[in-house]
Tab-separated table of C-alpha atoms and ligand atoms in Angstrom:
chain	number	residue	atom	x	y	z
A	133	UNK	CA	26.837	-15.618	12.005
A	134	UNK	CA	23.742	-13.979	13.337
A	135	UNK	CA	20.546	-16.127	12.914
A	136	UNK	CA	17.201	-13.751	12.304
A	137	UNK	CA	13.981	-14.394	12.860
A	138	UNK	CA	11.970	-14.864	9.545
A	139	UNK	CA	8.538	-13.533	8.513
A	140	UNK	CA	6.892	-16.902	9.519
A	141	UNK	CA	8.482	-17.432	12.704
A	142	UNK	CA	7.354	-13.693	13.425
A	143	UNK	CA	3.789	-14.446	13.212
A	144	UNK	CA	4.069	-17.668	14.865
A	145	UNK	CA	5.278	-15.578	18.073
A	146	UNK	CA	2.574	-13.010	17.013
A	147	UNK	CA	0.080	-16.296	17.101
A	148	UNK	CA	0.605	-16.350	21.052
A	149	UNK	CA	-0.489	-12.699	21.869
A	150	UNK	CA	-2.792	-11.915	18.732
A	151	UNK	CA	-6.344	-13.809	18.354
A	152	UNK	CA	-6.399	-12.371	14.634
A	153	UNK	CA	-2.904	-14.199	13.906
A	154	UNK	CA	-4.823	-17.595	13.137
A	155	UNK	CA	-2.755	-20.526	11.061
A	156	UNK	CA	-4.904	-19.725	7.535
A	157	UNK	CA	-3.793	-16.123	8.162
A	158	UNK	CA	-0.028	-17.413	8.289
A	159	UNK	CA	-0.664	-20.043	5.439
A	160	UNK	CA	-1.761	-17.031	3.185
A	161	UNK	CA	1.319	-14.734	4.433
A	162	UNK	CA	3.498	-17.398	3.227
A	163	UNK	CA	1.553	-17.575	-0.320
A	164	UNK	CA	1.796	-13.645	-0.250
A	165	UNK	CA	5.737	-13.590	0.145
A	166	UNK	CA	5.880	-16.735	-2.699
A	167	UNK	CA	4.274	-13.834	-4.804
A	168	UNK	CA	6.577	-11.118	-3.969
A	169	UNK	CA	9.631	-12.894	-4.034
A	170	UNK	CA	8.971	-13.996	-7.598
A	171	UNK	CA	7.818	-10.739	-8.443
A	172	UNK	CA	11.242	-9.530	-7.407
A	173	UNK	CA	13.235	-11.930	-9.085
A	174	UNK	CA	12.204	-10.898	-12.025
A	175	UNK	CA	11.830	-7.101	-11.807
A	176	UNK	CA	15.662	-7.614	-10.438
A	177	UNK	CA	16.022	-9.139	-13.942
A	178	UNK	CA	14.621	-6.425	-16.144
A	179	UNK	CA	15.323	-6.741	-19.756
A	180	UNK	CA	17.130	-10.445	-19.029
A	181	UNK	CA	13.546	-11.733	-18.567
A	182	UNK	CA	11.828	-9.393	-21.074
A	183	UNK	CA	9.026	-8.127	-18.742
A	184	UNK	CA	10.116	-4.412	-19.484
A	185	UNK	CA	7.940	-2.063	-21.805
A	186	UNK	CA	3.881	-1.782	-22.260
A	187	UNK	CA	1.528	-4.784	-22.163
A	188	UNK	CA	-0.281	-3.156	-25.145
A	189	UNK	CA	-3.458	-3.335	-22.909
A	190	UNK	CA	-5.754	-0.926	-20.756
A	191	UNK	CA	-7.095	-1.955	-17.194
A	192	UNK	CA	-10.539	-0.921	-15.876
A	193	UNK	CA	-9.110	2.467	-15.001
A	194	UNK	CA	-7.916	2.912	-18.794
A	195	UNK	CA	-4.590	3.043	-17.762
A	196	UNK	CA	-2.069	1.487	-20.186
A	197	UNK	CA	-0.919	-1.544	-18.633
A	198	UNK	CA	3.052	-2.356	-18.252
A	199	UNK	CA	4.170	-5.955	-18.831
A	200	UNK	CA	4.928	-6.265	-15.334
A	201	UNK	CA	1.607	-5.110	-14.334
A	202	UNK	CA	-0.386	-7.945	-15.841
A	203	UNK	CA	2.551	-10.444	-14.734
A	204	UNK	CA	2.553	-9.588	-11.920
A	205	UNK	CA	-1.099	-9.582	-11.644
A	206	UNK	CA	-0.723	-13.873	-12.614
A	207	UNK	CA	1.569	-14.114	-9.931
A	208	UNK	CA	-0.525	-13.138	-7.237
A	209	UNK	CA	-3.650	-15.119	-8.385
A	210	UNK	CA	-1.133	-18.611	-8.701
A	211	UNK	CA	0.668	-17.760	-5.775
A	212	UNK	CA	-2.491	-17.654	-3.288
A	213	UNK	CA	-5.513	-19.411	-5.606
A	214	UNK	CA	-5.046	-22.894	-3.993
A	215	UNK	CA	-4.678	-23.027	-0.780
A	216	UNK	CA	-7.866	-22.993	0.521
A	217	UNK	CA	-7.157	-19.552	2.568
A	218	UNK	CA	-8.699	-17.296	0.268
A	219	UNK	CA	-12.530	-16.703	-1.102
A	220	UNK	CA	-11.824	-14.128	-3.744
A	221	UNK	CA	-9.388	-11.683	-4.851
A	222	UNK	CA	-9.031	-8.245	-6.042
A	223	UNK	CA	-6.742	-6.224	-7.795
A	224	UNK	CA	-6.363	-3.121	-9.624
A	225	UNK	CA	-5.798	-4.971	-12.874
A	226	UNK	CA	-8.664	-7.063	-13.178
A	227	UNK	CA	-11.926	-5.331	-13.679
A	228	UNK	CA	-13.870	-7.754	-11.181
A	229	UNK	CA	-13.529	-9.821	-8.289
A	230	UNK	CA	-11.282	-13.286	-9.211
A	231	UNK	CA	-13.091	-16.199	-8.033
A	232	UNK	CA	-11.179	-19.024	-6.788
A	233	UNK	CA	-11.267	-21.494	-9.227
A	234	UNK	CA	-13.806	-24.863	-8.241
A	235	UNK	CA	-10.940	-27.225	-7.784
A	236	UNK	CA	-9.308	-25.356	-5.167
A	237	UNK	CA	-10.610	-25.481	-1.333
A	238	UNK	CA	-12.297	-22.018	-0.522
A	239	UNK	CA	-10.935	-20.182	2.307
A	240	UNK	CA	-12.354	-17.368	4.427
A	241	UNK	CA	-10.119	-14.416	4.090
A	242	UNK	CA	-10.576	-11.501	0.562
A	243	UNK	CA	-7.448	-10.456	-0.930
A	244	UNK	CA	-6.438	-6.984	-2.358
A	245	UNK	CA	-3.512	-6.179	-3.888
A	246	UNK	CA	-1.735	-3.675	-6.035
A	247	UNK	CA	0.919	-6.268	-7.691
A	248	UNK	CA	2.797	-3.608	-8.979
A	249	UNK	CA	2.648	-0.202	-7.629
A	250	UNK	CA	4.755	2.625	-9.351
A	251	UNK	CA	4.547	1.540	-12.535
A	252	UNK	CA	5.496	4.032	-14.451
A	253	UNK	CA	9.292	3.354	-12.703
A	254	UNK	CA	9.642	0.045	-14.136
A	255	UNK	CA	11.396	0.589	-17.200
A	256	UNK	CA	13.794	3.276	-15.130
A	257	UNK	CA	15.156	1.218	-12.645
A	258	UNK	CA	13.858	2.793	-9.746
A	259	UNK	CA	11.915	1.452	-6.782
A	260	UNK	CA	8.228	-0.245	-7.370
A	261	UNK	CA	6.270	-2.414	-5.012
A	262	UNK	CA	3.123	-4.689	-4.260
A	263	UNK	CA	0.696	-3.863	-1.658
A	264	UNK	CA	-1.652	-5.985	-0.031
A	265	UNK	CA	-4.780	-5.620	2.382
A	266	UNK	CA	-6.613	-8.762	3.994
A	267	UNK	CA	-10.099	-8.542	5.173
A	268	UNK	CA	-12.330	-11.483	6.558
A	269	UNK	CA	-15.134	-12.720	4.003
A	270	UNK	CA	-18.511	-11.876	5.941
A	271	UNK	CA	-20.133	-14.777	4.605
A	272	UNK	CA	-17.456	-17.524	6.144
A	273	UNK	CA	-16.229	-19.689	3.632
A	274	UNK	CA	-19.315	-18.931	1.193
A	275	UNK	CA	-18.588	-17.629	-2.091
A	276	UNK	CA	-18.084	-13.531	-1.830
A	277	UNK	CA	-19.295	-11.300	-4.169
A	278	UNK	CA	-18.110	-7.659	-5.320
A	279	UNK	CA	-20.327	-6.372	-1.990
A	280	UNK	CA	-18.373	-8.485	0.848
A	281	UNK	CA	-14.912	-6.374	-0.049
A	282	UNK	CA	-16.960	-3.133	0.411
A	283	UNK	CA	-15.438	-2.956	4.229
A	284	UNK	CA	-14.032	0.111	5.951
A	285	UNK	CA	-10.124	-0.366	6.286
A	286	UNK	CA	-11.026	-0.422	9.798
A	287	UNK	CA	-12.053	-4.024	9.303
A	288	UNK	CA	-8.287	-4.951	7.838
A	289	UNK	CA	-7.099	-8.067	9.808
A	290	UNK	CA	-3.456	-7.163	8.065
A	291	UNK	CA	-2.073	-5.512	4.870
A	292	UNK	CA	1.688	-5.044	4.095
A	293	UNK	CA	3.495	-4.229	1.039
A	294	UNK	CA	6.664	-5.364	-0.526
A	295	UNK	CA	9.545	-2.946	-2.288
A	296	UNK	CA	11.272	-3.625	-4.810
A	297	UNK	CA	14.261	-1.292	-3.968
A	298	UNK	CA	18.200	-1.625	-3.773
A	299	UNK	CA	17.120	-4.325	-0.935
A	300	UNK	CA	14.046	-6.183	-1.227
A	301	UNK	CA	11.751	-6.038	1.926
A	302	UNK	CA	8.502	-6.614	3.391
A	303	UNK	CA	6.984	-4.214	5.817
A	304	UNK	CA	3.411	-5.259	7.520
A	305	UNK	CA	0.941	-5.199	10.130
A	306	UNK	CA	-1.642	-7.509	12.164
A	307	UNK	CA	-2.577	-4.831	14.163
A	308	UNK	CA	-0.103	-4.675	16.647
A	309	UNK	CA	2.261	-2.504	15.294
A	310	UNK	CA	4.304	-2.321	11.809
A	311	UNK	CA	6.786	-4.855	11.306
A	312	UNK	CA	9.464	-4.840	8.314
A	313	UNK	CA	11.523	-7.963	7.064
A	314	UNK	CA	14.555	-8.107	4.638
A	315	UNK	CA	14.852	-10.654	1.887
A	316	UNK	CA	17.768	-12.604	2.040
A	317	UNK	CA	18.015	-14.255	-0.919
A	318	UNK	CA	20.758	-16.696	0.030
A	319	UNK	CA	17.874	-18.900	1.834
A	320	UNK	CA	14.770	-17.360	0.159
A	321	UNK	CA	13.319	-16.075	4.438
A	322	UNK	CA	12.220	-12.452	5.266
A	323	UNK	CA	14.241	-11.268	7.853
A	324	UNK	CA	12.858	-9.556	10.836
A	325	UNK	CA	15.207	-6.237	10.642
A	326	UNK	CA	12.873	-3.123	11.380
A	327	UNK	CA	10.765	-4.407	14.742
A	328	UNK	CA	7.597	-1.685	15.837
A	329	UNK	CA	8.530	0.699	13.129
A	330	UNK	CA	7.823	4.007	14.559
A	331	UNK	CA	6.955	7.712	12.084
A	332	UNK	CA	8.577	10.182	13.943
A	333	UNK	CA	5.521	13.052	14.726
A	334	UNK	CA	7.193	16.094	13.090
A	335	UNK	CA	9.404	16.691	9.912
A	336	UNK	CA	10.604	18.786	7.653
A	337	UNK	CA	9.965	16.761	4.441
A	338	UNK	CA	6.860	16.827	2.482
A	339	UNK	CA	5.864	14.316	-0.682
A	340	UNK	CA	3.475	15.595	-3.812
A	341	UNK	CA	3.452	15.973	-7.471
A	342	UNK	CA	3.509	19.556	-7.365
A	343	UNK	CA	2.862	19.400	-11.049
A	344	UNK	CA	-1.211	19.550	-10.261
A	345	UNK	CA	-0.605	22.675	-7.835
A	346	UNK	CA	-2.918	24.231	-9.671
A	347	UNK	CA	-5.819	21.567	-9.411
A	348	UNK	CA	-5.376	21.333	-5.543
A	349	UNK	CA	-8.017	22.578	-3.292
A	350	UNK	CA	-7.045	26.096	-1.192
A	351	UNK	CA	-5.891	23.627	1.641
A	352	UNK	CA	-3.782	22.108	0.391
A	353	UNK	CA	-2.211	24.719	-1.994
A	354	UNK	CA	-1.876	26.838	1.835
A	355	UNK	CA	-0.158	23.861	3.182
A	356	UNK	CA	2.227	23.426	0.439
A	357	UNK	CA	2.816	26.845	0.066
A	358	UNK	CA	3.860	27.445	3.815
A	359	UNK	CA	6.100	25.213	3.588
A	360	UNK	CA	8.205	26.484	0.590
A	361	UNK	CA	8.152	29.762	2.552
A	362	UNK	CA	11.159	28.469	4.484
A	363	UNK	CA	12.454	29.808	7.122
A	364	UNK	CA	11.027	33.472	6.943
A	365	UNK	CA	7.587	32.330	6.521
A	366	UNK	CA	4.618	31.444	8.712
A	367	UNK	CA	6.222	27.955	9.457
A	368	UNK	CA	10.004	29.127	10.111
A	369	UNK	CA	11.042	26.116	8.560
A	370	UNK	CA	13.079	25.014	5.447
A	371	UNK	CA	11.305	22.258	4.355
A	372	UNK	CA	12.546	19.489	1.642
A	373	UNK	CA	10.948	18.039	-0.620
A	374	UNK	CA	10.864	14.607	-2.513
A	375	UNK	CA	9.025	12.578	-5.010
A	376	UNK	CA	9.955	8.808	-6.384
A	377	UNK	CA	5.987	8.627	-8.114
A	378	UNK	CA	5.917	5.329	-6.394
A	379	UNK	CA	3.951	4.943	-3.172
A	380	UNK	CA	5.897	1.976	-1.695
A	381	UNK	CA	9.298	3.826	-1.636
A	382	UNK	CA	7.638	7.569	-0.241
A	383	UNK	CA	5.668	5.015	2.453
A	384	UNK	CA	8.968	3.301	3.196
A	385	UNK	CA	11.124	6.673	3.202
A	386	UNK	CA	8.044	8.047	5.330
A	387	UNK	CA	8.231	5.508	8.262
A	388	UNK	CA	12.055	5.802	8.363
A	389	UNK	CA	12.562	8.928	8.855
A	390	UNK	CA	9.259	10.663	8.684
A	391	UNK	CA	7.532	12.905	6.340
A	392	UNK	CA	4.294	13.757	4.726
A	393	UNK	CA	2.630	12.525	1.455
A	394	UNK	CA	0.192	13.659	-0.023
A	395	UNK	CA	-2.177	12.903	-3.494
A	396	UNK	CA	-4.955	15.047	-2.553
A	397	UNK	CA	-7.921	15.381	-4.542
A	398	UNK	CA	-8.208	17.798	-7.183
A	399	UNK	CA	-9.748	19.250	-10.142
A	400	UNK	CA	-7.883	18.017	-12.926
A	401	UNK	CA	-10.718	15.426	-13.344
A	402	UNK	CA	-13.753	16.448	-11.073
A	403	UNK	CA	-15.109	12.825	-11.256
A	404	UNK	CA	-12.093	11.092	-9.488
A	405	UNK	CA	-12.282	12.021	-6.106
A	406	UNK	CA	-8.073	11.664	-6.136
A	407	UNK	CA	-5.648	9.403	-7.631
A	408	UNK	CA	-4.687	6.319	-5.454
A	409	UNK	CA	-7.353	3.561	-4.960
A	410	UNK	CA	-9.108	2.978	-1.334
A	411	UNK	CA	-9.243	-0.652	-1.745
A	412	UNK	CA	-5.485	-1.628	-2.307
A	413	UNK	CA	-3.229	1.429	-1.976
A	414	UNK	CA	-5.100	4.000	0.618
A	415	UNK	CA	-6.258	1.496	2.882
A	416	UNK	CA	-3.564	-0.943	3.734
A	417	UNK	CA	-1.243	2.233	3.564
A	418	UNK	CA	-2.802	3.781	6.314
A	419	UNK	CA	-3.024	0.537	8.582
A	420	UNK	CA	0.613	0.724	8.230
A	421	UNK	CA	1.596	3.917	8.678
A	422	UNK	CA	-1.734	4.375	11.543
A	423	UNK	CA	0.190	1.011	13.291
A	424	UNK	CA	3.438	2.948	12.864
A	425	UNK	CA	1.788	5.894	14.824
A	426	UNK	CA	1.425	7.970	12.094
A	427	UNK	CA	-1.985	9.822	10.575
A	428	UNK	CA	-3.936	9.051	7.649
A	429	UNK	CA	-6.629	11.230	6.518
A	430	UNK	CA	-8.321	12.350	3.208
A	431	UNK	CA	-8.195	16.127	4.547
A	432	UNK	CA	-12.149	15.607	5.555
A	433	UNK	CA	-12.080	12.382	7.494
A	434	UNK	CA	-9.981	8.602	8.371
A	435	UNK	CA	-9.197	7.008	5.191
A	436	UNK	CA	-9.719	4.146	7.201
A	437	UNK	CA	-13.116	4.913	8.660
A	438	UNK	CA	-14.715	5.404	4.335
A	439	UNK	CA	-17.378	2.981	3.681
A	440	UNK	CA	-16.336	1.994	0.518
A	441	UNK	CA	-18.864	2.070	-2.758
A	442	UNK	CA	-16.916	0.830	-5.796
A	443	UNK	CA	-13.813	-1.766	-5.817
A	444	UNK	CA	-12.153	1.055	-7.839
A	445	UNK	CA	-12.942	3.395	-5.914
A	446	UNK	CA	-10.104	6.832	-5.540
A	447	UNK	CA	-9.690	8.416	-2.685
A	448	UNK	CA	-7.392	11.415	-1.611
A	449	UNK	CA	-4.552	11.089	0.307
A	450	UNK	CA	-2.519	12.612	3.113
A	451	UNK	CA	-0.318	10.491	5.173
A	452	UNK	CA	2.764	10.331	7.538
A	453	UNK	CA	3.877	12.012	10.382
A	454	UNK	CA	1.054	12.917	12.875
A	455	UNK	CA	1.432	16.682	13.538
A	456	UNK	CA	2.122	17.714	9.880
A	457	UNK	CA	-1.260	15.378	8.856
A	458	UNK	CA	-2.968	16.997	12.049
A	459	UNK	CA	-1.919	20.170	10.732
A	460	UNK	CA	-3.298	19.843	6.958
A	461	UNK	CA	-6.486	18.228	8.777
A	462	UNK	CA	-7.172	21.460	10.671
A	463	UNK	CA	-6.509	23.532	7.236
A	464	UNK	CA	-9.497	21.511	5.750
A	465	UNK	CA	-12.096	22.405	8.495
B	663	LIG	P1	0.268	2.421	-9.972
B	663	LIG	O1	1.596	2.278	-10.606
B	663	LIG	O2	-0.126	1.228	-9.162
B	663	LIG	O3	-0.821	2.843	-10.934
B	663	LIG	O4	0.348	3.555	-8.865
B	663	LIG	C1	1.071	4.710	-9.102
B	663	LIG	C2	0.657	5.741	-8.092
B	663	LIG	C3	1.521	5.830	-6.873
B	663	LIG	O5	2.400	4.810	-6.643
B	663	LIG	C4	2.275	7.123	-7.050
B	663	LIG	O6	2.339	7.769	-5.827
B	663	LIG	C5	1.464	7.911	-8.021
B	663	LIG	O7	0.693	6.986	-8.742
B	663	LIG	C6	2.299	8.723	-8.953
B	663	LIG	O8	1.471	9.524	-9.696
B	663	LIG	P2	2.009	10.664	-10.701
B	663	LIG	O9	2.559	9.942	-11.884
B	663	LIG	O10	0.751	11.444	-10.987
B	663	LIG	O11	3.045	11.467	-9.975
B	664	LIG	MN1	-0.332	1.787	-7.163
B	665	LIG	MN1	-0.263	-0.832	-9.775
């Protein structure tokens, strides 16, 4: 019997080499994978637990919220609230920032999270996650408001998500590279499987809902188009194609064997500016897959470098392997 090296003991060794990697930082990484594992327990129970089906509610986005969603959601805040690592949260189901409550110690690190990305997979059985991004409060261990989460991903000290697939597994970054962990649930620990995850720079697989092709800006619509041409067309390549409709598992698929993604804005509705959400899906996406060697880019500029303006805010996205996101860059000068 092999013994692995768990998520915790990870960090500690990270602790030596990494300034950012402080003991608050670990304290909340061990809150964060109380969340997910009990977030996985019971989408691995589906109907058995009753958290299938519609919550009968909206979130601030108006989009109908799925049991699991808002579940989820309470996780997350009782998983990390007390601690005294955290100043405030934020999620895409709560309409403002969630305070930690008066009788809990404040800490000095702001939360994001998705709790449950791909929701619209729960009730089919097929892979969802959580993602997470962790930023430092600017005021200390004062109490933030909406304005202190407004940083660039840039300023991420770590983000990571967690999928909910056949296996469930963690897959994060402090900044020095992108790490991923396997649960094994016989003794509750992440396992340290996937060490300096690495997107290889080319492929021949691309990611999007080709269902908006005709929203898409020319760019992207030339991209897309070049490669369905195959092998007889500008690219002389056959390109695949694949789409799961839930971030985590195209991110995870993406930095195993490569690939590009792409939700790119479009004109379906001119006032979102895309679909996916800077704060807790775009950003801590591209610290991973960035920290994985990969690109991340809206088409016009870093995901990573956009001052953010709204907690809500959506951004487009185009991310994976670096010459294909290079190459969809150029198309948008
Ligand atoms: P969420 O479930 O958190 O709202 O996010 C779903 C996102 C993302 O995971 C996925 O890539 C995309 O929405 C799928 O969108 P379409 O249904 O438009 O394909
Ligand atoms: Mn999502
Ligand atoms: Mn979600």
């Amino acid at each position: 019997m092999q013994i692995g090296v768990t998520l915790q003991q990870y960090l500690l060794i990270e602790q030596k080499k990494n300034s950012k990697v402080d003991n608050d930082l670990i304290g909340l990484f061990g809150d964060i994978t109380v969340a997910c594992k009990n977030i996985s327990n019971a989408v691995r129970h589906g109907a058995l637990y009753g958290v299938l089906g519609s919550a009968g509610s909206e979130n601030v986005q108006g989009e109908t919220q799925k049991k699991l969603d808002v579940m989820s959601n309470d996780v997350f805040i009782h998983s990390t609230e007390r601690n005294g690592y955290l100043g405030a949260m934020a999620s895409e189901e709560m309409d403002d920032i969630y305070h930690i409550p008066d009788q809990f110690p404040r800490g000095k690190y702001l939360l994001t999270f998705d709790p449950l990305d791909g929701s619209s997979n729960i009730d089919v059985n097929i892979t969802v996650g959580s993602i997470f991004s962790i930023l430092k409060n600017p005021k200390g261990t004062g109490k933030p408001d909406t304005q202190d989460f407004l940083q660039p991903g840039t300023q991420q000290i770590a983000a990571g998500f967690c999928l909910y697939g056949p296996s469930t597994m963690m897959v994060m970054t402090v900044g020095n590279g992108t790490q991923g962990f396997t649960l094994d649930s016989g003794i509750g620990e992440f396992i340290w499987t996937h060490e300096d995850i690495e997107i290889s720079p080319d492929t021949k697989e691309f990611s999007i809902n080709t269902s908006n092709q005709r929203f898409w800006e020319d760019p992207v619509k030339r991209y897309i188009q070049e490669c369905k041409d195959g092998k007889t067309g500008p690219r002389a390549t056959d390109f695949n194609m694949r789409w799961v409709a839930s971030m985590v598992a195209e991110v995870y698929r993406i930095l195993n064997r490569g690939g590009i993604f792409l939700y790119p804005r479009d004109t379906k509705d001119p006032s979102k500016a895309g679909k996916l959400r800077l704060m807790y899906e775009a950003n801590p996406m591209s610290f991973i897959v960035e920290q994985a060697g990969g690109g991340s880019t809206t088409g016009y500029e870093r995901i990573m470098e956009i001052k953010p303006e709204a907690l809500h805010q959506r951004v487009a996205v185009i991310l994976g392997s670096k010459n294909e996101v290079d190459l969809v860059r150029r198309y948008h000068q």
